[in-house]
GROMACS .gro file of C-alpha atoms in nm:
model
  427
    1UNK     CA    1   0.010  -0.026   0.017
    2UNK     CA    2   0.155   0.355  -0.152
    3UNK     CA    3   0.194   0.609   0.103
    4UNK     CA    4  -0.051   0.856  -0.051
    5UNK     CA    5  -0.342   0.574  -0.055
    6UNK     CA    6  -0.244   0.544   0.279
    7UNK     CA    7  -0.346   0.900   0.351
    8UNK     CA    8  -0.633   0.938   0.207
    9UNK     CA    9  -0.772   0.662   0.328
   10UNK     CA   10  -0.709   0.758   0.679
   11UNK     CA   11  -0.890   1.103   0.581
   12UNK     CA   12  -1.147   0.901   0.437
   13UNK     CA   13  -1.204   0.735   0.720
   14UNK     CA   14  -1.200   1.041   0.967
   15UNK     CA   15  -1.504   1.217   0.729
   16UNK     CA   16  -1.709   0.896   0.809
   17UNK     CA   17  -1.672   1.116   1.159
   18UNK     CA   18  -1.838   1.450   1.088
   19UNK     CA   19  -1.662   1.744   1.181
   20UNK     CA   20  -1.536   2.015   0.997
   21UNK     CA   21  -1.191   1.945   1.138
   22UNK     CA   22  -1.189   1.672   0.877
   23UNK     CA   23  -1.022   1.926   0.617
   24UNK     CA   24  -0.670   1.990   0.811
   25UNK     CA   25  -0.664   1.626   0.577
   26UNK     CA   26  -0.672   1.890   0.301
   27UNK     CA   27  -0.308   2.039   0.236
   28UNK     CA   28  -0.458   2.334   0.049
   29UNK     CA   29  -0.611   2.560   0.290
   30UNK     CA   30  -0.278   2.511   0.480
   31UNK     CA   31  -0.065   2.621   0.196
   32UNK     CA   32  -0.358   2.889   0.186
   33UNK     CA   33  -0.371   3.072   0.533
   34UNK     CA   34   0.079   3.039   0.437
   35UNK     CA   35   0.026   3.227   0.131
   36UNK     CA   36  -0.262   3.508   0.276
   37UNK     CA   37   0.086   3.575   0.563
   38UNK     CA   38   0.334   3.503   0.298
   39UNK     CA   39   0.176   3.818   0.154
   40UNK     CA   40   0.058   4.067   0.391
   41UNK     CA   41   0.512   4.041   0.508
   42UNK     CA   42   0.332   4.036   0.943
   43UNK     CA   43   0.569   3.748   1.014
   44UNK     CA   44   0.951   3.674   1.001
   45UNK     CA   45   1.048   3.485   0.685
   46UNK     CA   46   1.182   3.217   1.019
   47UNK     CA   47   0.825   3.162   1.051
   48UNK     CA   48   0.741   3.111   0.725
   49UNK     CA   49   1.004   2.900   0.647
   50UNK     CA   50   0.905   2.675   0.935
   51UNK     CA   51   0.580   2.667   0.840
   52UNK     CA   52   0.667   2.454   0.474
   53UNK     CA   53   0.878   2.304   0.626
   54UNK     CA   54   0.538   2.148   0.814
   55UNK     CA   55   0.337   2.139   0.414
   56UNK     CA   56   0.629   2.012   0.216
   57UNK     CA   57   0.712   1.717   0.464
   58UNK     CA   58   0.411   1.602   0.524
   59UNK     CA   59   0.332   1.674   0.867
   60UNK     CA   60   0.072   1.835   0.842
   61UNK     CA   61  -0.090   1.453   0.778
   62UNK     CA   62   0.040   1.329   1.119
   63UNK     CA   63  -0.126   1.671   1.266
   64UNK     CA   64  -0.503   1.625   1.113
   65UNK     CA   65  -0.490   1.220   1.183
   66UNK     CA   66  -0.429   1.335   1.559
   67UNK     CA   67  -0.659   1.626   1.586
   68UNK     CA   68  -0.914   1.404   1.501
   69UNK     CA   69  -0.852   1.127   1.693
   70UNK     CA   70  -0.877   1.359   1.946
   71UNK     CA   71  -0.499   1.338   2.073
   72UNK     CA   72  -0.298   1.611   1.929
   73UNK     CA   73  -0.139   1.827   2.288
   74UNK     CA   74  -0.047   2.157   2.274
   75UNK     CA   75   0.251   2.252   2.436
   76UNK     CA   76   0.278   2.553   2.686
   77UNK     CA   77   0.252   2.848   2.509
   78UNK     CA   78   0.574   3.144   2.586
   79UNK     CA   79   0.420   3.385   2.885
   80UNK     CA   80   0.571   3.723   2.755
   81UNK     CA   81   0.549   4.094   2.848
   82UNK     CA   82   0.582   4.277   2.596
   83UNK     CA   83   0.622   4.714   2.751
   84UNK     CA   84   0.351   4.942   2.566
   85UNK     CA   85   0.625   5.301   2.515
   86UNK     CA   86   0.389   5.490   2.502
   87UNK     CA   87   0.230   5.487   2.899
   88UNK     CA   88   0.458   5.263   2.964
   89UNK     CA   89   0.194   4.995   3.095
   90UNK     CA   90   0.263   4.628   3.005
   91UNK     CA   91   0.069   4.421   2.784
   92UNK     CA   92   0.081   3.988   2.841
   93UNK     CA   93   0.029   3.794   2.507
   94UNK     CA   94   0.094   3.370   2.433
   95UNK     CA   95   0.334   3.264   2.188
   96UNK     CA   96   0.306   2.884   2.116
   97UNK     CA   97   0.615   2.679   1.868
   98UNK     CA   98   0.603   2.689   1.510
   99UNK     CA   99   0.325   2.346   1.428
  100UNK     CA  100   0.085   2.447   1.745
  101UNK     CA  101   0.128   2.840   1.559
  102UNK     CA  102   0.037   2.707   1.278
  103UNK     CA  103  -0.249   2.427   1.356
  104UNK     CA  104  -0.465   2.712   1.560
  105UNK     CA  105  -0.403   2.978   1.310
  106UNK     CA  106  -0.535   2.732   1.075
  107UNK     CA  107  -0.828   2.623   1.278
  108UNK     CA  108  -0.929   2.952   1.342
  109UNK     CA  109  -1.005   3.049   0.958
  110UNK     CA  110  -1.228   2.760   0.968
  111UNK     CA  111  -1.387   2.924   1.229
  112UNK     CA  112  -1.429   3.261   1.098
  113UNK     CA  113  -1.569   3.061   0.773
  114UNK     CA  114  -1.782   2.806   0.879
  115UNK     CA  115  -1.948   3.008   1.227
  116UNK     CA  116  -1.940   3.401   1.090
  117UNK     CA  117  -2.324   3.383   1.167
  118UNK     CA  118  -2.271   3.333   1.546
  119UNK     CA  119  -2.086   3.646   1.604
  120UNK     CA  120  -2.351   3.904   1.591
  121UNK     CA  121  -2.348   4.184   1.332
  122UNK     CA  122  -2.320   4.495   1.555
  123UNK     CA  123  -1.982   4.360   1.585
  124UNK     CA  124  -1.745   4.514   1.306
  125UNK     CA  125  -1.406   4.320   1.522
  126UNK     CA  126  -1.131   4.021   1.309
  127UNK     CA  127  -1.335   3.997   0.995
  128UNK     CA  128  -1.334   3.951   0.625
  129UNK     CA  129  -1.561   4.264   0.510
  130UNK     CA  130  -1.593   4.423   0.831
  131UNK     CA  131  -1.337   4.696   0.954
  132UNK     CA  132  -1.350   5.092   1.158
  133UNK     CA  133  -1.517   5.123   0.850
  134UNK     CA  134  -1.810   4.914   0.877
  135UNK     CA  135  -1.799   5.027   1.251
  136UNK     CA  136  -1.840   5.395   1.150
  137UNK     CA  137  -2.102   5.267   0.895
  138UNK     CA  138  -2.397   5.118   1.109
  139UNK     CA  139  -2.316   5.433   1.354
  140UNK     CA  140  -2.417   5.717   1.059
  141UNK     CA  141  -2.663   5.560   0.922
  142UNK     CA  142  -2.873   5.696   1.199
  143UNK     CA  143  -2.993   6.148   1.084
  144UNK     CA  144  -3.053   6.166   1.477
  145UNK     CA  145  -2.678   6.056   1.537
  146UNK     CA  146  -2.579   6.440   1.618
  147UNK     CA  147  -2.899   6.526   1.893
  148UNK     CA  148  -2.751   6.234   2.090
  149UNK     CA  149  -2.538   6.194   2.388
  150UNK     CA  150  -2.294   5.864   2.331
  151UNK     CA  151  -2.167   5.585   2.593
  152UNK     CA  152  -1.767   5.507   2.466
  153UNK     CA  153  -1.643   5.205   2.698
  154UNK     CA  154  -1.345   4.974   2.692
  155UNK     CA  155  -1.323   4.656   2.887
  156UNK     CA  156  -0.981   4.602   3.048
  157UNK     CA  157  -0.721   4.313   2.912
  158UNK     CA  158  -1.016   4.188   2.773
  159UNK     CA  159  -0.857   3.906   2.642
  160UNK     CA  160  -0.662   3.814   2.938
  161UNK     CA  161  -0.979   3.817   3.151
  162UNK     CA  162  -1.229   3.585   2.984
  163UNK     CA  163  -1.372   3.309   3.228
  164UNK     CA  164  -1.251   2.951   3.028
  165UNK     CA  165  -1.560   2.820   3.157
  166UNK     CA  166  -1.804   3.086   3.088
  167UNK     CA  167  -1.723   3.078   2.727
  168UNK     CA  168  -1.744   2.709   2.624
  169UNK     CA  169  -2.111   2.755   2.853
  170UNK     CA  170  -2.135   3.015   2.582
  171UNK     CA  171  -2.012   2.869   2.271
  172UNK     CA  172  -2.263   2.824   1.978
  173UNK     CA  173  -2.449   2.516   1.978
  174UNK     CA  174  -2.289   2.409   1.693
  175UNK     CA  175  -1.923   2.402   1.796
  176UNK     CA  176  -2.041   2.181   2.121
  177UNK     CA  177  -2.173   1.927   1.906
  178UNK     CA  178  -1.950   1.953   1.624
  179UNK     CA  179  -1.736   1.676   1.866
  180UNK     CA  180  -1.349   1.688   1.746
  181UNK     CA  181  -1.396   2.076   1.712
  182UNK     CA  182  -1.498   2.116   2.020
  183UNK     CA  183  -1.217   1.857   2.258
  184UNK     CA  184  -1.009   2.058   2.048
  185UNK     CA  185  -1.065   2.388   2.148
  186UNK     CA  186  -1.108   2.273   2.503
  187UNK     CA  187  -0.743   2.140   2.502
  188UNK     CA  188  -0.663   2.404   2.364
  189UNK     CA  189  -0.845   2.676   2.657
  190UNK     CA  190  -0.858   2.498   2.940
  191UNK     CA  191  -0.442   2.412   2.968
  192UNK     CA  192  -0.357   2.647   3.273
  193UNK     CA  193  -0.009   2.645   3.225
  194UNK     CA  194   0.231   2.819   3.081
  195UNK     CA  195   0.668   2.893   3.036
  196UNK     CA  196   0.802   3.225   3.141
  197UNK     CA  197   1.056   3.389   2.980
  198UNK     CA  198   1.314   3.213   3.248
  199UNK     CA  199   1.257   2.880   3.128
  200UNK     CA  200   0.958   2.816   3.470
  201UNK     CA  201   0.608   2.662   3.372
  202UNK     CA  202   0.360   2.877   3.527
  203UNK     CA  203  -0.034   2.777   3.647
  204UNK     CA  204  -0.251   3.072   3.602
  205UNK     CA  205  -0.567   3.186   3.423
  206UNK     CA  206  -0.460   3.282   3.076
  207UNK     CA  207  -0.799   3.336   2.905
  208UNK     CA  208  -0.820   3.348   2.569
  209UNK     CA  209  -0.455   3.450   2.560
  210UNK     CA  210  -0.385   3.718   2.326
  211UNK     CA  211  -0.157   3.707   2.087
  212UNK     CA  212  -0.278   3.320   1.987
  213UNK     CA  213  -0.529   3.270   1.635
  214UNK     CA  214  -0.817   3.227   1.752
  215UNK     CA  215  -0.826   3.456   2.055
  216UNK     CA  216  -1.029   3.742   1.806
  217UNK     CA  217  -1.366   3.487   1.726
  218UNK     CA  218  -1.359   3.416   2.093
  219UNK     CA  219  -1.359   3.792   2.190
  220UNK     CA  220  -1.654   3.793   1.946
  221UNK     CA  221  -1.829   3.496   2.034
  222UNK     CA  222  -1.763   3.611   2.458
  223UNK     CA  223  -2.049   3.867   2.394
  224UNK     CA  224  -2.278   3.824   2.180
  225UNK     CA  225  -2.488   3.838   2.425
  226UNK     CA  226  -2.465   4.173   2.470
  227UNK     CA  227  -2.393   4.231   2.140
  228UNK     CA  228  -2.737   4.049   2.088
  229UNK     CA  229  -2.957   4.270   2.373
  230UNK     CA  230  -2.949   4.609   2.138
  231UNK     CA  231  -2.998   4.474   1.842
  232UNK     CA  232  -3.349   4.395   1.960
  233UNK     CA  233  -3.401   4.683   2.114
  234UNK     CA  234  -3.286   4.888   1.812
  235UNK     CA  235  -3.049   5.086   1.950
  236UNK     CA  236  -2.721   5.226   1.754
  237UNK     CA  237  -2.437   5.031   1.955
  238UNK     CA  238  -2.079   4.870   1.777
  239UNK     CA  239  -1.906   4.651   1.948
  240UNK     CA  240  -1.535   4.625   1.833
  241UNK     CA  241  -1.443   4.352   2.029
  242UNK     CA  242  -1.343   4.590   2.348
  243UNK     CA  243  -1.402   4.888   2.283
  244UNK     CA  244  -1.750   4.943   2.273
  245UNK     CA  245  -2.011   5.217   2.184
  246UNK     CA  246  -2.312   5.331   2.277
  247UNK     CA  247  -2.614   5.645   2.097
  248UNK     CA  248  -2.921   5.726   2.269
  249UNK     CA  249  -3.083   5.975   2.450
  250UNK     CA  250  -2.939   6.173   2.840
  251UNK     CA  251  -3.170   5.969   2.997
  252UNK     CA  252  -3.103   5.601   2.832
  253UNK     CA  253  -2.756   5.643   2.821
  254UNK     CA  254  -2.763   5.612   3.158
  255UNK     CA  255  -2.926   5.269   3.163
  256UNK     CA  256  -2.702   5.147   2.866
  257UNK     CA  257  -2.387   5.222   3.082
  258UNK     CA  258  -2.591   5.049   3.397
  259UNK     CA  259  -2.641   4.718   3.173
  260UNK     CA  260  -2.343   4.765   3.046
  261UNK     CA  261  -2.138   4.768   3.333
  262UNK     CA  262  -2.291   4.487   3.526
  263UNK     CA  263  -2.299   4.283   3.239
  264UNK     CA  264  -1.931   4.266   3.228
  265UNK     CA  265  -1.933   4.264   3.567
  266UNK     CA  266  -2.123   3.932   3.573
  267UNK     CA  267  -1.860   3.784   3.264
  268UNK     CA  268  -1.528   3.873   3.508
  269UNK     CA  269  -1.524   4.168   3.318
  270UNK     CA  270  -1.374   4.504   3.389
  271UNK     CA  271  -1.387   4.839   3.283
  272UNK     CA  272  -1.152   5.026   3.157
  273UNK     CA  273  -1.237   5.327   3.358
  274UNK     CA  274  -0.933   5.584   3.171
  275UNK     CA  275  -1.126   5.512   2.861
  276UNK     CA  276  -1.449   5.567   2.970
  277UNK     CA  277  -1.737   5.837   2.902
  278UNK     CA  278  -1.967   5.989   2.834
  279UNK     CA  279  -1.989   6.239   2.563
  280UNK     CA  280  -2.308   6.553   2.537
  281UNK     CA  281  -2.445   6.604   2.148
  282UNK     CA  282  -2.183   6.974   2.137
  283UNK     CA  283  -1.859   6.708   2.288
  284UNK     CA  284  -1.649   6.529   2.005
  285UNK     CA  285  -1.665   6.179   2.004
  286UNK     CA  286  -1.289   5.960   2.051
  287UNK     CA  287  -1.408   5.572   1.867
  288UNK     CA  288  -1.112   5.316   1.733
  289UNK     CA  289  -0.875   5.611   1.739
  290UNK     CA  290  -1.120   5.837   1.555
  291UNK     CA  291  -1.241   6.257   1.672
  292UNK     CA  292  -1.609   6.301   1.558
  293UNK     CA  293  -1.833   6.572   1.561
  294UNK     CA  294  -2.127   6.618   1.375
  295UNK     CA  295  -2.022   6.461   0.994
  296UNK     CA  296  -1.620   6.496   1.018
  297UNK     CA  297  -1.456   6.255   1.113
  298UNK     CA  298  -1.038   6.275   1.226
  299UNK     CA  299  -0.773   6.150   1.413
  300UNK     CA  300  -0.801   6.172   1.776
  301UNK     CA  301  -0.660   6.374   1.902
  302UNK     CA  302  -0.456   6.087   2.142
  303UNK     CA  303  -0.358   5.922   1.825
  304UNK     CA  304  -0.185   6.156   1.744
  305UNK     CA  305   0.001   6.227   1.971
  306UNK     CA  306   0.118   5.835   1.978
  307UNK     CA  307   0.235   5.900   1.648
  308UNK     CA  308   0.443   6.183   1.743
  309UNK     CA  309   0.625   5.994   1.998
  310UNK     CA  310   0.715   5.668   1.687
  311UNK     CA  311   0.883   5.940   1.549
  312UNK     CA  312   1.036   6.188   1.779
  313UNK     CA  313   1.216   5.828   1.952
  314UNK     CA  314   1.281   5.734   1.581
  315UNK     CA  315   1.421   6.093   1.537
  316UNK     CA  316   1.660   6.092   1.880
  317UNK     CA  317   1.771   5.734   1.816
  318UNK     CA  318   1.872   5.839   1.401
  319UNK     CA  319   1.999   6.143   1.550
  320UNK     CA  320   2.249   5.956   1.800
  321UNK     CA  321   2.396   5.779   1.522
  322UNK     CA  322   2.504   6.077   1.331
  323UNK     CA  323   2.686   6.145   1.662
  324UNK     CA  324   2.861   5.856   1.712
  325UNK     CA  325   2.932   5.885   1.355
  326UNK     CA  326   2.747   5.525   1.277
  327UNK     CA  327   2.522   5.639   0.968
  328UNK     CA  328   2.667   5.939   0.750
  329UNK     CA  329   2.295   6.186   0.737
  330UNK     CA  330   2.157   6.064   0.301
  331UNK     CA  331   2.148   5.698   0.441
  332UNK     CA  332   1.979   5.834   0.795
  333UNK     CA  333   1.737   6.006   0.603
  334UNK     CA  334   1.650   5.718   0.426
  335UNK     CA  335   1.626   5.509   0.705
  336UNK     CA  336   1.427   5.740   0.882
  337UNK     CA  337   1.230   5.754   0.603
  338UNK     CA  338   1.169   5.419   0.497
  339UNK     CA  339   1.043   5.315   0.898
  340UNK     CA  340   0.752   5.603   0.885
  341UNK     CA  341   0.693   5.463   0.524
  342UNK     CA  342   0.593   5.090   0.661
  343UNK     CA  343   0.428   5.220   0.940
  344UNK     CA  344   0.242   5.485   0.702
  345UNK     CA  345   0.223   5.345   0.355
  346UNK     CA  346   0.265   4.957   0.480
  347UNK     CA  347   0.614   4.708   0.377
  348UNK     CA  348   0.543   4.702   0.021
  349UNK     CA  349   0.200   4.931  -0.043
  350UNK     CA  350   0.003   4.684  -0.081
  351UNK     CA  351  -0.389   4.697  -0.094
  352UNK     CA  352  -0.354   4.372   0.144
  353UNK     CA  353  -0.139   4.492   0.470
  354UNK     CA  354  -0.260   4.643   0.765
  355UNK     CA  355  -0.131   5.078   0.872
  356UNK     CA  356  -0.212   5.326   0.908
  357UNK     CA  357  -0.322   5.463   0.582
  358UNK     CA  358  -0.502   5.178   0.544
  359UNK     CA  359  -0.646   5.141   0.917
  360UNK     CA  360  -0.757   5.613   0.854
  361UNK     CA  361  -0.776   5.692   0.525
  362UNK     CA  362  -1.117   5.489   0.390
  363UNK     CA  363  -1.316   5.677   0.675
  364UNK     CA  364  -1.193   6.024   0.799
  365UNK     CA  365  -1.227   6.316   0.588
  366UNK     CA  366  -1.055   6.577   0.735
  367UNK     CA  367  -0.674   6.602   0.632
  368UNK     CA  368  -0.634   6.841   0.963
  369UNK     CA  369  -0.507   6.617   1.154
  370UNK     CA  370  -0.236   6.520   0.836
  371UNK     CA  371  -0.074   6.818   0.807
  372UNK     CA  372   0.022   6.764   1.223
  373UNK     CA  373   0.191   6.476   1.127
  374UNK     CA  374   0.267   6.575   0.756
  375UNK     CA  375   0.436   6.889   0.898
  376UNK     CA  376   0.591   6.767   1.317
  377UNK     CA  377   0.721   6.386   1.108
  378UNK     CA  378   0.920   6.707   0.828
  379UNK     CA  379   1.080   6.843   1.168
  380UNK     CA  380   1.180   6.592   1.335
  381UNK     CA  381   1.400   6.471   0.998
  382UNK     CA  382   1.552   6.771   0.931
  383UNK     CA  383   1.638   6.746   1.391
  384UNK     CA  384   1.776   6.394   1.315
  385UNK     CA  385   1.990   6.508   1.069
  386UNK     CA  386   2.163   6.886   1.286
  387UNK     CA  387   2.065   6.744   1.634
  388UNK     CA  388   1.892   7.175   1.662
  389UNK     CA  389   1.525   7.281   1.581
  390UNK     CA  390   1.603   7.621   1.419
  391UNK     CA  391   1.511   7.857   1.090
  392UNK     CA  392   1.834   7.740   0.893
  393UNK     CA  393   1.729   7.349   0.907
  394UNK     CA  394   1.474   7.485   0.643
  395UNK     CA  395   1.819   7.479   0.410
  396UNK     CA  396   2.008   7.235   0.524
  397UNK     CA  397   1.773   7.027   0.464
  398UNK     CA  398   1.493   7.136   0.239
  399UNK     CA  399   1.230   6.947   0.064
  400UNK     CA  400   1.363   6.850  -0.190
  401UNK     CA  401   1.604   6.650  -0.033
  402UNK     CA  402   1.337   6.429   0.237
  403UNK     CA  403   1.141   6.455  -0.180
  404UNK     CA  404   1.429   6.262  -0.311
  405UNK     CA  405   1.445   6.017   0.026
  406UNK     CA  406   1.135   5.870  -0.019
  407UNK     CA  407   0.920   6.156   0.175
  408UNK     CA  408   0.603   6.088   0.070
  409UNK     CA  409   0.338   6.380   0.246
  410UNK     CA  410   0.003   6.139   0.449
  411UNK     CA  411  -0.207   6.428   0.303
  412UNK     CA  412  -0.115   6.440  -0.063
  413UNK     CA  413  -0.122   6.053   0.008
  414UNK     CA  414  -0.479   6.056   0.097
  415UNK     CA  415  -0.640   6.272  -0.166
  416UNK     CA  416  -0.457   6.007  -0.348
  417UNK     CA  417  -0.704   5.759  -0.241
  418UNK     CA  418  -0.990   5.950  -0.220
  419UNK     CA  419  -0.964   6.011  -0.597
  420UNK     CA  420  -0.856   5.671  -0.664
  421UNK     CA  421  -1.074   5.483  -0.427
  422UNK     CA  422  -1.460   5.484  -0.353
  423UNK     CA  423  -1.545   5.791  -0.077
  424UNK     CA  424  -1.600   5.712   0.307
  425UNK     CA  425  -1.975   5.829   0.249
  426UNK     CA  426  -2.296   5.905   0.532
  427UNK     CA  427  -2.598   5.704   0.485
   0.00000   0.00000   0.00000
């Protein structure tokens, strides 16, 4: 019996046990996911190479067999602490080995393709054909939006705080009835162990594990009952993962606030009070990094500060390297501009890569804050060369020199985007 025939036979046997995870025997789904990540340029070449080796060596077949036989065991993930430079706060993420990570990514793709109808229509995060743009479109369908109060809240440490027992109970019945899938998800979620950066084994509540591919699907599913409550009552409510915004009259908005916070408390979650606010009709509203007021949408002030902070840090780093003669001035400009162009426009300027422009350009209808960022970026580019903030910088580092090294103003790019794409329209 040939190896390929045995593979087909094994796959057919497992197909008799109906599970969406039977598709793990299909090489194409593994290859497609690897190809998608490779095109987006968001993973290191080392990881992509490891993924490809799993498929090319046919190891994926062994994985598929173990999963469908309910014998696959995930290794303990690495618990890693990331420092948020802008706020000084720490973020915990969980990193799986390459094999587990690829398998989890494949399972996440299956979950989103097979069970997307289980996610509320007012939840706009981490889904195909859903985005911040669709969230804003939904909000702005309300013709009386500018006369309403707005409650905006953020859930503290959402992914890692979700109670796993509660999550498993609230999973859709279609998932629970798929014994192989349900068993695999439980093994992934219920294991309390992780390994820290000192190689010490930890036992704790990890939640749905920020950094784990399936976390986004679970984050969308977990608060479906809350989403459904507002849908059923025809209230202008939108959720983007851990960000919630509601619009209504002054009297009702406080009722909604109380309902949301009590619901989250019952789920073992808490509100980030520093990011929670009730806005009156005469105030600008902040949501998902945007500022909205009277049909005008721009980048929020805090988002501008964050991008300025990044520019300033790179500028200082470049200047130090020039002083130490590690790089010359021309290379310095090119390095600085290339780094920020990747942040603003993506690594390859392709439409499928999430970046600053892809997030903001489809939604904003004002270029005021873009202009502020452009001016600041040009100033810091000149400072990185001269080490001083002075008028003479304009002659030492003229605009033509910035352009020669790849400088692309956000304002120009924004209007080019609007000209060549469908404009964001209010309905």
